[in-house]
């Protein structure tokens, strides 16, 4: 009886009787904090998802081509105005590149920085290779790469977008744009933790297809059946424990 009481109490503790549902696969949600989540019923339209910036440094003859010695300074910030605005909260990182570094080893060095940048080397299919850098989602997580060659003419300046971002950038970083009950909002991530208290909301796709918007109806409603079942099980366990102790 005491074991049954413990099990039923654990079922109630830290859980919620709220059941989350969405009328569209474009939007989903989970309950992150059962103690603060309350019932919700909101219409959400997603215009665009948050995306990371993609930079491509092209035309290397091999994935083991030497990239040239010097230093690369990586900065995070915003290119959306056409000029780079560096982040006021995220400091830059400096990477030393040696005269033996190849496209592959440089990729590994960039990934080891843990700077919110994913580097990869792609075969273009025409016997050339491309160093691809992708930033975290959000327009303010875009990248500026500044190369300083040492010695001059080493070739490292090919991996620089300070004045050539328009040609090196294949995809601009952008924020998610959506409306909740007619209120226009943006976020830098498609996983939103501060929209509804106690919920994590996930944006998966635009709600517009063929020019027609079909908003997602996101609901967090009380599952009265589950609540009643769990509470009845607890009451039954309490009564059985009292009988045992008496």
Short mmCIF file of C-alpha atoms in Angstrom, two decimals, residues 11 24 64 69 78 113 117 119 146 154 209 230 235:
data_model
loop_
_atom_site.label_atom_id
_atom_site.label_comp_id
_atom_site.label_asym_id
_atom_site.label_seq_id
_atom_site.Cartn_x
_atom_site.Cartn_y
_atom_site.Cartn_z
CA UNK A 11 2.47 10.72 -10.77
CA UNK A 24 -0.76 22.50 -37.91
CA UNK A 64 43.86 19.34 -48.90
CA UNK A 69 49.42 31.41 -43.28
CA UNK A 78 24.40 41.77 -38.20
CA UNK A 113 36.60 27.36 -31.59
CA UNK A 117 30.02 28.43 -36.44
CA UNK A 119 32.54 24.66 -40.92
CA UNK A 146 38.92 39.24 -41.44
CA UNK A 154 50.15 33.71 -48.60
CA UNK A 209 1.12 27.84 -48.84
CA UNK A 230 -4.52 10.39 -11.36
CA UNK A 235 -7.11 9.04 -3.05
#
